[in-house]
Amino acid sequence: MSLEYPKQAKALSRVSERSMAMVRAREAVPVAPVGGRLAPIGVGAVEITGGFWAERRAVNSASTLEHCTSWLEELGWLANFDRAAAGQRSERSGREFADSETYKVIEACAWDVAGAADPQARETAERLYQSLAARVVAAQQPDGYLNTRFGGAGQPERYSDLAWGHELYCAGHLIQAAVARLRTAGEDAFVRAAYRVADHVCSVFGPGGAEQVCGHPEIETALAELARATGVDRYRQTAAAFVERRGRGLLPPSLFGSAYFQDDVPVREATVLRGHAVRALYLSAAAVDVAVDTGDDDLLAAVVRQWDATLARRTYLTGGMGSRLMDESFGDDYELPSDGAYAETCAGIASIMLAWRLLLATGEERFADAMERAMYNIVAASVGRDGRSFFYANTLHRRVAVDDVDPSTPHPRSVSGLRAPWFDVSCCPTNSARFLASLPGYVATADGDGVQIHQYATSRVRTVVRGMNVDLDVETDYPVSGRVAVTIRTDAAEPWSLSLRVPEWADGGARLDGVPVVGPVARVTRAFSSGDTVVLDLPVVPRLVHPDHRIDAVRGTVAAMRGPLVECLESIDLPPGARLEDVVVLPEPPRLEAGRVVLRGVTVEASQQLPYRREPDRSSRSSEPFDVVLVPYLEHAERGPSAMRVWLPLATPDPEATA
C-alpha cells in the first residue's frame, strides 16, 4: 500500500506548524505524557554539572558517540544507507536490525545538542547528527518506507518477515530519534522523513489496515511520542492498535514459544512480564503511553500489576531483568541464577524507561527506586570508564577469569569476560549512548504543588510552578556520600513544595535538615527565598542483603550494598593462594575502610570426591579469618580479567566458637 505523495506533502505542512508550536511550548523531554500525576522537566532545563553522572555523560559525549559511529562505518552498517540510496541494496552488511543502531546514535546526538555540558561537545554532536541524518534521509523511498534490509532488488519483500525482520522496530527507533530532534532543535529534513515513515506505517498497519504486529515492540512507543510531539492523533491510534493486537496469536510459532513475543496473552490480561525481556519492557512502556494519553485506567493498572509481580519475583539485586541466556528472556518466578544471569543492558535501560513512565503516571517514588538500582548497577556497570567498551549481559557471578575480548573485532557472543568494544549484535552500546545523552530528562518533575527531585546529581534545575519561575542548584557527591543540598535561586511570591526522594534502602535513616524523615518523600513547603538551602542526608553505609528463600540459586548466601551500589568480590582482591569458589563470609556486619566495603571471611576445603558432605562447611575451614575487600559491581572487570561474584556463601556458625 502506498501514499499519494503530493497529498501527503500538504498534510506534512500542517503537521509542521503544529509541531513547531509544540516545540516552543514544551521542554525537551524523552517522554511527554498528555496526562498523569507528574510532568517531566526536560533536557536543557536540567543541567547535570558535576559528580558521578556528569563524568559518565562527558565520556559518552567525548568518546562513546565517536566510537559507535566508527564501528558503524567500519562494518558497513552506515554504508547500507548509501548503497540503498544508490540502488545497490543486495550488498547490505549486518543483521536485519542494523539500521536501528544508526538511529540510536542519531538520537543520542540530538539530546547532546541540547544537553551536553561542554559547548564543544554540543557542536560536535550537531556535526555528527547532520552527517548521519543526511545519509539516512537519502535512502528513503518515495512512499515513505525506509529500511535497508527489505524491499529492494534482490531483497525480501517488505513486511515479509514481521516476526524476525525488525522493520517496524527499526522504524520506531528512527521516529524516536526524530522526536528527540524535533523537541531539541525543531523540524528539519530528518524529522520530515520520520513523518513520512510514520504516515506509511499508519497507512499499512493503522486502524483499518493490516491486523499485524512486529516481532519486536518499539514502533508503539515511537508513534505515541510522535503523536505527543505533533498533535497528530492518527499516530496514537496506530500505537494503541498495535498494543491491543499483541497477545492474540498474530505471529507465527517460535522455537521459544509465543510468550517470547508476548503474543500469548493480551496485555490487559497478563499478570507478569514474560518472554524476551527487552520486548516485554518496550511493550509495557508503550501500554503506559497509550493508557495515560487515552485515560485508560484499566490498561495502566494492568501494567502496574505486571511490574509489581516482575519486580518481586523476576528481578536481580542489580535491577537486571532476564535470567535466561538461550532466549534473553524472563525465567519463571524466582528463577534468578547468578552465574547464568543474562540481565541484558538493553533490558536494564528498558526497565528504566518503563519505571519512569509509571512514576510520571502515578507519582509513586518506588518506581524511581527501581530506576536508580538499574542506573547504577546495569547502565553504569555495562559501559567501561573509557566509554569504548561494554557488557551486553551483566552476570552476577563469573567463575573464572576470562580474557576473551579482541579490541580490534566485534565480540561474537553477548556474554564476555571483559567489556568488549563491539558485538555482532550491538544494540547495547548505542542504547547506552542515547540513554546517557538523555539522562537529564529523567531526573526531576513538577506538578501544581512544586518540584520533585527523583535522581541525585550535582545539577541545576529550572522550571515554572503556578506561574512562578523556580531555579535551584543541587550539590552532592552521591553515591559516595548521602548528603544532598538543594539551594533555591529564586524568590517565591507564594508557598510551593520541594520534594526529595528517600530511597527504600535508607530504611528510616534519612534526615531532612537534621530531622528524621518517615516515608518515601522528604518535603518542604514554604515561600522560598533566594539563598534558602534544604539538606537531605541519606545513610550511605554498608549493609548486608539476604535473598528470598525461594531463590534456590542463592539460598544460604548474602550480598553487600552501600547506598544504591551493589558490591561484589573479585578474585584479584583475594589473599595469595585463595580461590574465589572457596571463600565463605562470616556473619559479621560489613565495615567501610578507605572507601571500600570490607567483610570477614574464611576459605573452606574443596571435596576430593563428590561435592557433598555430611556436615556443613564449618567442619572443613582451611584458613584463619581474613578481610574480604569488595568493589562496587559497576567497577568490576576494570582492572583486567577476574573471577567475580555478588552473592557470597555465608559461613555456618561454628558451635565451638560460640560455646
XYZ file of C-alpha atoms in Angstrom:
659
model
C 0.000 0.000 0.000
C 1.436 3.412 -0.929
C 0.524 7.036 -0.362
C -0.041 9.748 -2.917
C 2.919 11.941 -2.168
C 1.543 15.392 -3.122
C -1.387 14.961 -0.715
C 0.968 13.778 1.982
C 3.209 16.795 1.462
C 0.265 19.135 2.091
C -0.583 17.246 5.266
C 3.005 17.493 6.430
C 2.980 21.265 6.133
C 0.095 21.366 8.604
C 1.883 18.892 10.887
C 4.928 21.148 10.686
C 3.101 24.201 12.026
C 1.621 22.255 14.920
C 4.949 20.607 15.653
C 6.836 23.862 15.944
C 4.185 25.230 18.308
C 4.625 22.160 20.463
C 8.411 22.551 20.464
C 8.150 26.117 21.676
C 5.611 25.217 24.354
C 7.190 22.034 25.685
C 10.624 21.374 27.148
C 12.882 18.812 25.510
C 11.863 15.614 27.284
C 12.270 11.958 26.269
C 8.733 11.206 27.481
C 5.931 13.773 27.362
C 2.667 12.208 28.580
C -0.575 14.062 27.986
C -1.808 13.188 31.479
C -0.541 11.646 34.684
C 0.481 12.891 38.121
C 3.829 14.474 37.293
C 5.247 16.482 34.399
C 8.880 15.818 33.436
C 11.460 18.603 33.400
C 13.493 18.205 30.268
C 16.990 18.134 28.865
C 18.394 21.649 28.963
C 16.154 22.684 31.856
C 18.056 20.149 33.964
C 21.819 20.597 33.650
C 23.959 17.887 35.249
C 27.068 19.851 36.143
C 29.236 17.559 38.268
C 29.742 14.255 40.009
C 29.090 10.656 39.052
C 26.690 11.122 36.153
C 28.378 14.246 34.800
C 31.600 12.272 34.418
C 29.872 9.437 32.584
C 27.934 11.780 30.336
C 31.134 13.639 29.451
C 32.760 10.339 28.444
C 29.652 9.465 26.452
C 29.884 12.734 24.525
C 33.640 12.698 24.042
C 34.206 9.001 23.339
C 31.171 6.765 23.015
C 29.382 8.564 20.176
C 32.514 8.652 18.028
C 33.341 5.066 18.982
C 29.902 3.773 17.942
C 29.976 5.737 14.707
C 33.416 4.367 13.848
C 32.186 0.786 14.225
C 29.051 1.504 12.207
C 31.285 2.858 9.468
C 33.904 0.111 9.632
C 31.381 -2.710 9.475
C 29.418 -1.166 6.609
C 26.234 -0.623 8.583
C 26.262 3.068 7.718
C 27.142 2.313 4.110
C 23.910 0.319 3.905
C 22.101 3.636 3.635
C 24.467 4.856 0.928
C 24.002 1.645 -1.055
C 20.224 1.809 -0.647
C 20.212 5.390 -1.909
C 22.244 4.272 -4.926
C 20.006 1.260 -5.599
C 22.688 -1.275 -4.595
C 20.788 -2.996 -1.784
C 21.983 -6.544 -2.438
C 25.388 -5.729 -0.901
C 23.986 -4.985 2.550
C 26.036 -5.653 5.743
C 24.953 -6.579 9.260
C 21.905 -8.136 10.851
C 18.350 -7.309 9.888
C 18.117 -4.705 12.679
C 21.434 -2.957 11.969
C 19.660 0.228 10.824
C 18.440 0.824 14.363
C 21.970 1.290 15.702
C 22.443 4.317 13.469
C 19.125 5.745 14.642
C 20.097 5.386 18.306
C 23.351 7.260 17.683
C 21.384 9.977 15.887
C 19.041 10.195 18.878
C 21.999 10.471 21.244
C 23.383 13.317 19.136
C 20.032 15.110 19.229
C 19.954 15.005 23.033
C 23.591 16.048 23.293
C 22.981 19.104 21.124
C 20.593 20.294 23.834
C 22.077 18.836 26.992
C 25.837 18.259 26.753
C 27.633 20.308 29.402
C 30.511 21.275 27.104
C 29.722 23.684 24.220
C 32.338 21.924 22.095
C 30.560 18.620 22.703
C 27.299 20.187 21.527
C 28.944 21.409 18.346
C 30.498 18.001 17.709
C 27.154 16.291 18.280
C 25.467 18.645 15.824
C 28.020 17.916 13.102
C 27.692 14.174 13.649
C 23.915 14.435 13.654
C 23.891 16.306 10.343
C 26.225 13.801 8.706
C 24.320 10.709 9.810
C 20.869 12.147 9.231
C 21.685 13.133 5.645
C 22.754 9.593 4.778
C 19.570 8.148 6.252
C 17.235 10.584 4.511
C 18.864 9.846 1.145
C 17.814 6.195 1.444
C 14.094 6.868 1.894
C 11.748 5.592 -0.792
C 9.096 7.817 -2.392
C 6.183 6.453 -0.350
C 7.993 6.958 2.969
C 9.289 3.418 3.515
C 12.843 3.383 4.878
C 14.727 0.171 5.580
C 17.964 -1.143 4.073
C 17.199 -4.848 4.551
C 13.859 -5.243 2.788
C 12.056 -4.005 -0.276
C 14.915 -3.565 -2.729
C 16.108 -5.504 -5.752
C 17.346 -8.907 -4.632
C 15.962 -8.436 -1.121
C 12.949 -9.935 0.680
C 9.678 -8.115 0.155
C 8.551 -5.522 2.637
C 6.929 -6.903 5.788
C 7.505 -10.472 4.635
C 9.035 -11.451 7.994
C 7.317 -9.431 10.693
C 8.287 -11.923 13.392
C 12.059 -11.573 12.939
C 12.643 -8.853 10.331
C 12.542 -5.894 12.748
C 11.251 -3.475 10.088
C 8.807 -1.733 12.414
C 11.328 -1.915 15.255
C 13.826 -0.004 13.103
C 11.138 2.463 12.049
C 10.377 3.048 15.716
C 13.962 3.922 16.561
C 14.097 6.286 13.585
C 10.933 8.030 14.789
C 12.211 8.293 18.360
C 15.411 9.895 17.091
C 13.317 12.362 15.105
C 11.193 13.217 18.147
C 14.385 13.969 20.075
C 15.491 16.288 17.277
C 12.093 17.944 17.000
C 11.989 18.694 20.711
C 15.568 19.921 20.977
C 16.102 21.836 17.738
C 12.892 21.871 15.697
C 11.890 20.376 12.386
C 14.410 19.512 9.687
C 14.771 17.074 6.789
C 15.310 14.096 9.102
C 12.205 14.923 11.130
C 10.183 15.270 7.939
C 11.489 11.893 6.794
C 10.248 10.428 10.078
C 6.787 11.917 9.479
C 6.706 10.090 6.183
C 7.850 6.836 7.786
C 5.134 7.176 10.421
C 2.490 8.009 7.832
C 3.499 4.964 5.819
C 3.296 2.703 8.895
C -0.112 4.104 9.818
C -1.413 3.588 6.286
C -0.295 -0.038 6.206
C -0.956 -1.105 9.815
C -3.202 1.518 11.394
C -6.892 1.029 12.196
C -8.483 -0.454 9.098
C -5.118 -1.692 7.832
C -3.256 -4.974 8.213
C -4.030 -6.663 11.550
C -0.405 -7.493 12.293
C 2.357 -6.680 14.783
C 6.143 -6.537 14.750
C 8.035 -9.330 16.468
C 9.956 -6.717 18.485
C 7.915 -3.918 20.073
C 9.318 -0.408 19.627
C 7.124 1.216 16.985
C 4.401 1.636 19.618
C 6.303 3.979 21.951
C 7.681 5.869 18.963
C 4.260 6.548 17.469
C 2.847 7.523 20.862
C 5.658 10.023 21.384
C 5.334 11.381 17.851
C 1.637 11.944 18.485
C 2.540 13.914 21.594
C 5.129 15.970 19.719
C 2.940 16.788 16.729
C -0.647 16.604 17.920
C -1.487 14.114 15.142
C -3.846 11.616 16.760
C -3.503 9.082 13.943
C -0.118 8.118 15.337
C -1.581 7.483 18.785
C -4.422 5.438 17.324
C -1.971 3.197 15.494
C 0.164 2.788 18.626
C -2.952 1.776 20.553
C -3.929 -0.674 17.823
C -0.521 -2.375 17.999
C -0.811 -2.689 21.798
C -4.307 -4.175 21.617
C -3.314 -6.694 18.928
C -0.468 -8.108 20.996
C -1.132 -11.482 22.594
C -3.666 -12.646 20.017
C -1.511 -15.150 18.157
C -0.748 -12.970 15.155
C 2.889 -14.059 14.842
C 3.967 -17.493 13.567
C 5.059 -20.200 16.037
C 8.534 -19.745 17.507
C 11.093 -22.166 18.881
C 10.798 -20.217 22.130
C 7.001 -20.183 22.197
C 4.523 -17.358 21.683
C 5.369 -15.849 25.095
C 8.764 -14.914 23.644
C 6.944 -12.288 21.543
C 4.360 -11.510 24.256
C 1.937 -12.950 21.715
C 0.396 -15.455 24.118
C -1.809 -13.260 26.328
C -3.309 -9.822 25.643
C -1.621 -7.014 27.559
C -4.711 -6.372 29.680
C -4.880 -9.992 30.824
C -1.215 -10.669 31.623
C -0.172 -10.936 35.267
C 3.620 -10.746 34.934
C 6.237 -9.830 32.339
C 7.431 -12.881 30.424
C 9.304 -13.875 27.309
C 12.114 -11.831 25.764
C 12.888 -9.215 28.398
C 13.546 -6.206 26.152
C 10.488 -6.916 24.051
C 8.308 -7.239 27.147
C 9.556 -3.995 28.687
C 9.229 -1.971 25.478
C 5.691 -3.248 25.016
C 4.788 -2.347 28.594
C 6.212 1.149 28.150
C 4.008 1.580 25.103
C 0.968 0.338 27.010
C 1.589 3.000 29.668
C 1.906 5.659 26.960
C -1.408 4.641 25.434
C -3.122 4.277 28.810
C -2.058 7.697 30.088
C -2.836 9.564 26.878
C -6.268 7.978 26.460
C -7.287 7.921 30.119
C -7.410 4.120 30.149
C -7.063 3.368 33.862
C -7.642 -0.364 33.370
C -4.717 -0.672 30.965
C -2.457 1.303 33.295
C -3.483 -0.896 36.228
C -2.647 -3.996 34.206
C 0.907 -2.781 33.579
C 1.387 -1.794 37.221
C 0.221 -5.267 38.247
C 2.716 -6.896 35.882
C 5.521 -4.604 37.017
C 4.909 -5.356 40.685
C 4.932 -9.112 40.099
C 8.061 -8.904 37.957
C 9.947 -6.762 40.446
C 9.020 -9.063 43.316
C 9.813 -12.381 41.642
C 11.854 -11.950 38.438
C 14.387 -9.165 39.051
C 18.022 -9.398 40.107
C 19.557 -7.470 43.007
C 21.233 -5.228 40.429
C 17.895 -4.388 38.827
C 18.749 -6.696 35.930
C 15.876 -8.388 34.147
C 16.027 -11.549 32.050
C 17.577 -14.677 33.521
C 17.789 -16.980 30.513
C 20.696 -16.843 28.110
C 19.105 -19.013 25.438
C 16.255 -16.661 24.564
C 17.187 -13.491 26.500
C 14.009 -13.956 28.476
C 12.490 -13.780 31.906
C 12.555 -17.115 33.671
C 9.883 -18.474 35.948
C 9.236 -16.886 39.327
C 12.407 -16.841 41.468
C 14.460 -18.344 38.647
C 17.390 -15.991 39.190
C 20.688 -17.858 38.840
C 23.752 -15.687 39.457
C 26.183 -17.454 37.136
C 23.552 -17.775 34.424
C 22.232 -14.241 34.763
C 21.663 -12.599 31.410
C 20.361 -9.218 32.577
C 20.931 -7.573 29.204
C 21.933 -3.926 29.292
C 19.109 -3.024 26.920
C 16.642 -4.666 29.307
C 18.034 -2.542 32.135
C 17.560 0.608 30.065
C 14.082 -0.513 29.045
C 13.173 -1.084 32.695
C 14.239 2.489 33.476
C 12.107 3.818 30.632
C 9.106 1.839 31.856
C 9.620 2.799 35.506
C 9.897 6.483 34.521
C 6.564 6.312 32.726
C 4.961 4.641 35.734
C 6.454 7.305 38.017
C 5.027 10.093 35.868
C 1.647 8.378 35.747
C 1.326 7.581 39.451
C 3.727 9.863 41.302
C 4.941 6.890 43.366
C 8.639 7.063 44.269
C 9.041 3.278 44.323
C 9.391 3.481 40.560
C 12.264 5.959 40.941
C 13.895 3.497 43.362
C 13.832 0.838 40.637
C 15.290 3.318 38.159
C 18.167 4.131 40.493
C 19.003 0.453 41.025
C 19.253 -0.221 37.294
C 21.032 3.052 36.526
C 23.927 2.384 38.874
C 24.173 -1.397 38.629
C 23.272 -2.088 34.986
C 23.851 1.015 32.847
C 26.884 2.295 34.742
C 28.252 -1.243 35.075
C 27.861 -2.016 31.381
C 29.807 0.923 29.975
C 33.539 0.946 30.693
C 35.176 4.041 32.080
C 36.741 4.648 28.686
C 33.331 4.811 27.021
C 34.609 2.399 24.389
C 33.933 -0.992 25.968
C 30.697 -2.606 27.042
C 28.994 -5.540 28.683
C 25.978 -6.823 26.768
C 24.976 -9.301 29.501
C 25.518 -8.469 33.174
C 26.178 -11.663 35.083
C 26.353 -11.692 38.879
C 28.909 -14.498 39.061
C 31.894 -15.121 36.816
C 33.507 -18.383 37.920
C 36.843 -17.962 36.146
C 38.885 -15.016 34.985
C 38.386 -14.857 31.223
C 40.181 -12.657 28.710
C 38.154 -13.394 25.567
C 37.995 -9.906 24.050
C 39.876 -8.808 20.944
C 39.726 -4.989 20.844
C 40.001 -4.998 17.062
C 36.956 -7.152 16.257
C 33.316 -7.392 17.317
C 32.702 -9.963 20.011
C 30.758 -12.878 18.520
C 28.677 -13.541 21.637
C 26.659 -11.454 24.049
C 28.475 -12.932 27.044
C 32.099 -11.849 27.525
C 34.683 -11.989 30.284
C 35.670 -8.356 29.813
C 33.858 -5.393 28.333
C 34.048 -5.656 24.558
C 34.394 -2.792 22.070
C 31.528 -4.039 19.902
C 29.331 -7.083 19.340
C 27.903 -8.844 16.330
C 24.608 -7.639 17.798
C 25.451 -4.207 19.204
C 22.163 -2.853 20.469
C 23.561 -2.235 23.963
C 26.401 0.233 23.200
C 24.154 2.501 21.138
C 21.265 2.188 23.586
C 23.556 3.205 26.437
C 24.724 6.180 24.384
C 21.226 7.513 23.791
C 20.157 6.934 27.398
C 23.154 8.746 28.891
C 22.660 11.623 26.474
C 19.017 11.964 27.528
C 19.644 11.344 31.251
C 18.855 14.923 32.409
C 15.284 14.269 31.262
C 14.920 11.508 33.878
C 15.967 13.496 36.968
C 13.177 15.845 38.057
C 9.488 16.600 37.649
C 6.970 19.274 38.526
C 3.295 19.440 39.332
C 0.830 22.025 40.606
C 2.387 21.932 44.067
C 6.079 22.181 43.254
C 9.226 20.366 42.132
C 10.267 16.766 42.767
C 13.883 15.550 42.600
C 13.994 11.805 41.931
C 17.634 11.123 40.994
C 20.567 12.802 42.688
C 23.331 14.538 40.774
C 25.038 17.890 41.063
C 22.791 19.890 38.793
C 20.782 22.996 38.064
C 17.013 22.670 37.664
C 14.780 25.346 36.173
C 11.031 25.216 35.676
C 7.781 27.084 36.306
C 5.346 26.314 39.119
C 1.975 28.109 39.126
C 3.437 30.899 37.052
C 6.490 31.321 39.302
C 9.986 30.774 37.967
C 11.798 28.162 40.043
C 15.571 27.885 39.787
C 17.537 25.621 42.109
C 21.002 24.104 42.461
C 21.661 20.571 43.696
C 25.068 19.859 45.248
C 26.065 16.268 46.073
C 28.780 13.670 45.609
C 26.155 10.925 45.758
C 26.537 7.948 45.886
C 29.918 8.375 47.618
C 28.052 10.149 50.403
C 24.365 10.647 51.072
C 24.374 14.419 51.534
C 22.155 16.271 49.044
C 21.990 20.074 49.408
C 19.400 21.992 47.393
C 19.776 25.774 47.195
C 16.930 27.895 45.867
C 17.990 30.695 43.499
C 14.644 32.496 43.058
C 12.206 34.260 45.360
C 8.650 32.932 45.514
C 5.534 35.059 45.910
C 3.675 32.132 47.493
C 4.491 28.727 49.007
C 5.486 25.781 46.867
C 6.798 22.312 47.726
C 10.267 20.898 47.198
C 10.112 17.078 47.341
C 13.167 14.832 47.602
C 13.025 11.064 47.166
C 14.036 8.976 50.160
C 15.293 5.675 48.721
C 13.796 2.473 50.045
C 17.261 1.343 51.165
C 17.550 4.352 53.517
C 15.271 2.365 55.871
C 14.251 5.175 58.196
C 17.749 6.649 58.408
C 17.129 9.747 56.284
C 17.188 13.235 57.785
C 15.911 16.470 56.312
C 17.650 19.490 57.821
C 18.574 17.235 60.726
C 15.052 15.935 61.360
C 14.266 12.226 60.770
C 12.118 11.534 57.719
C 9.368 8.944 57.662
C 8.230 7.615 54.304
C 9.492 7.746 50.715
C 9.458 11.548 50.335
C 11.110 14.399 52.212
C 9.087 17.537 51.553
C 9.442 21.206 52.446
C 6.641 23.659 51.650
C 7.113 27.383 52.038
C 7.543 30.635 50.136
C 11.225 30.095 49.411
C 13.649 32.994 49.212
C 16.751 33.049 47.060
C 19.602 31.505 49.024
C 17.441 29.114 51.057
C 19.091 25.695 51.352
C 17.470 22.357 52.172
C 19.728 19.425 53.108
C 18.804 15.755 52.843
C 21.175 13.266 54.483
C 20.924 9.605 53.487
C 22.713 6.776 55.340
C 25.150 5.604 52.676
C 26.682 2.892 54.842
C 27.471 -0.765 54.063
C 24.740 -3.294 54.724
C 24.113 -6.969 54.098
C 21.235 -8.161 51.934
C 19.673 -11.612 52.219
C 17.884 -13.342 49.320
C 14.313 -14.610 49.420
C 14.443 -18.271 50.384
C 12.560 -19.157 47.193
C 15.538 -18.144 45.033
C 17.169 -21.556 45.078
C 20.311 -20.432 43.264
C 21.482 -18.109 46.051
C 19.964 -19.680 49.168
C 22.467 -19.521 52.031
C 24.310 -16.500 50.677
C 24.472 -12.777 51.376
C 25.317 -9.733 49.291
C 26.602 -6.331 50.331
C 25.305 -2.946 49.276
C 26.296 0.604 50.036
C 23.611 3.108 49.256
C 22.334 2.230 45.771
C 25.508 0.344 44.851
C 25.674 -3.427 44.748
C 29.112 -4.669 45.837
C 30.997 -7.726 44.582
C 34.112 -9.742 45.323
C 36.759 -10.045 42.620
C 39.440 -12.720 42.713
C 42.075 -10.025 42.182
C 41.384 -8.794 45.746
C 41.807 -12.162 47.476
C 44.877 -13.104 49.547
C 47.562 -15.069 47.674
C 46.518 -18.648 47.120
C 42.841 -18.116 47.936
C 40.311 -19.124 45.308
C 37.011 -17.337 44.840
C 34.960 -20.533 44.990
C 36.472 -21.463 48.355
C 35.559 -18.224 50.167
C 32.689 -18.021 52.631
C 31.919 -14.906 54.653
C 31.306 -14.726 58.364
C 28.010 -13.385 59.738
C 29.543 -10.097 60.848
C 28.438 -6.561 59.946
C 30.296 -5.054 56.979
C 32.549 -2.071 57.566
C 33.931 0.736 55.426
C 37.700 1.159 55.183
C 39.398 3.626 52.840
C 36.216 3.841 50.790
C 35.905 0.068 50.328
C 33.319 -2.249 51.833
C 35.002 -4.994 53.856
C 33.645 -8.278 55.208
C 35.371 -11.051 57.141
C 35.707 -14.474 55.566
C 37.449 -17.816 55.569
C 38.191 -20.439 52.957
C 36.865 -23.983 53.014
C 38.438 -27.148 51.689
C 37.226 -28.479 48.374
C 35.883 -32.020 48.299
C 38.117 -34.592 46.650
C 35.165 -36.876 45.881
C 31.532 -35.983 45.406
C 30.920 -32.321 46.255
C 28.555 -33.161 49.121
C 29.182 -33.510 52.867
C 27.550 -34.882 55.964
C 28.459 -31.709 57.834
C 28.240 -28.050 56.797
C 31.340 -26.265 55.593
C 32.241 -25.205 59.156
C 33.866 -28.602 59.598
C 36.370 -28.001 56.844
C 37.605 -24.443 57.204
C 41.134 -24.222 55.906
C 42.154 -20.686 56.874
C 42.060 -18.142 59.638
C 39.568 -15.310 59.103
C 40.754 -12.594 56.731
C 39.398 -9.370 55.262
C 37.207 -9.801 52.203
C 37.510 -6.499 50.316
C 34.687 -5.722 47.932
C 34.373 -3.387 44.971
C 31.237 -1.730 43.573
C 29.712 -4.018 40.964
C 29.786 -1.203 38.428
C 33.602 -1.220 38.646
C 34.158 -4.955 38.211
C 36.451 -6.117 35.408
C 38.010 -2.650 35.102
C 41.390 -3.972 36.322
C 41.622 -6.878 33.911
C 40.308 -10.445 33.902
C 38.967 -11.555 37.254
C 36.552 -14.094 38.660
C 33.705 -12.291 40.421
C 30.603 -12.908 42.484
C 27.907 -10.768 44.091
C 26.221 -13.365 46.305
C 28.714 -14.805 48.816
C 28.175 -18.064 50.717
C 27.501 -17.401 54.375
C 29.538 -19.490 56.801
C 27.558 -21.737 59.091
C 28.121 -20.739 62.721
C 30.888 -22.737 64.390
C 29.500 -24.319 67.604
C 32.976 -24.386 69.194
C 33.458 -20.680 68.572
C 30.123 -19.763 70.181
C 30.158 -22.231 73.063
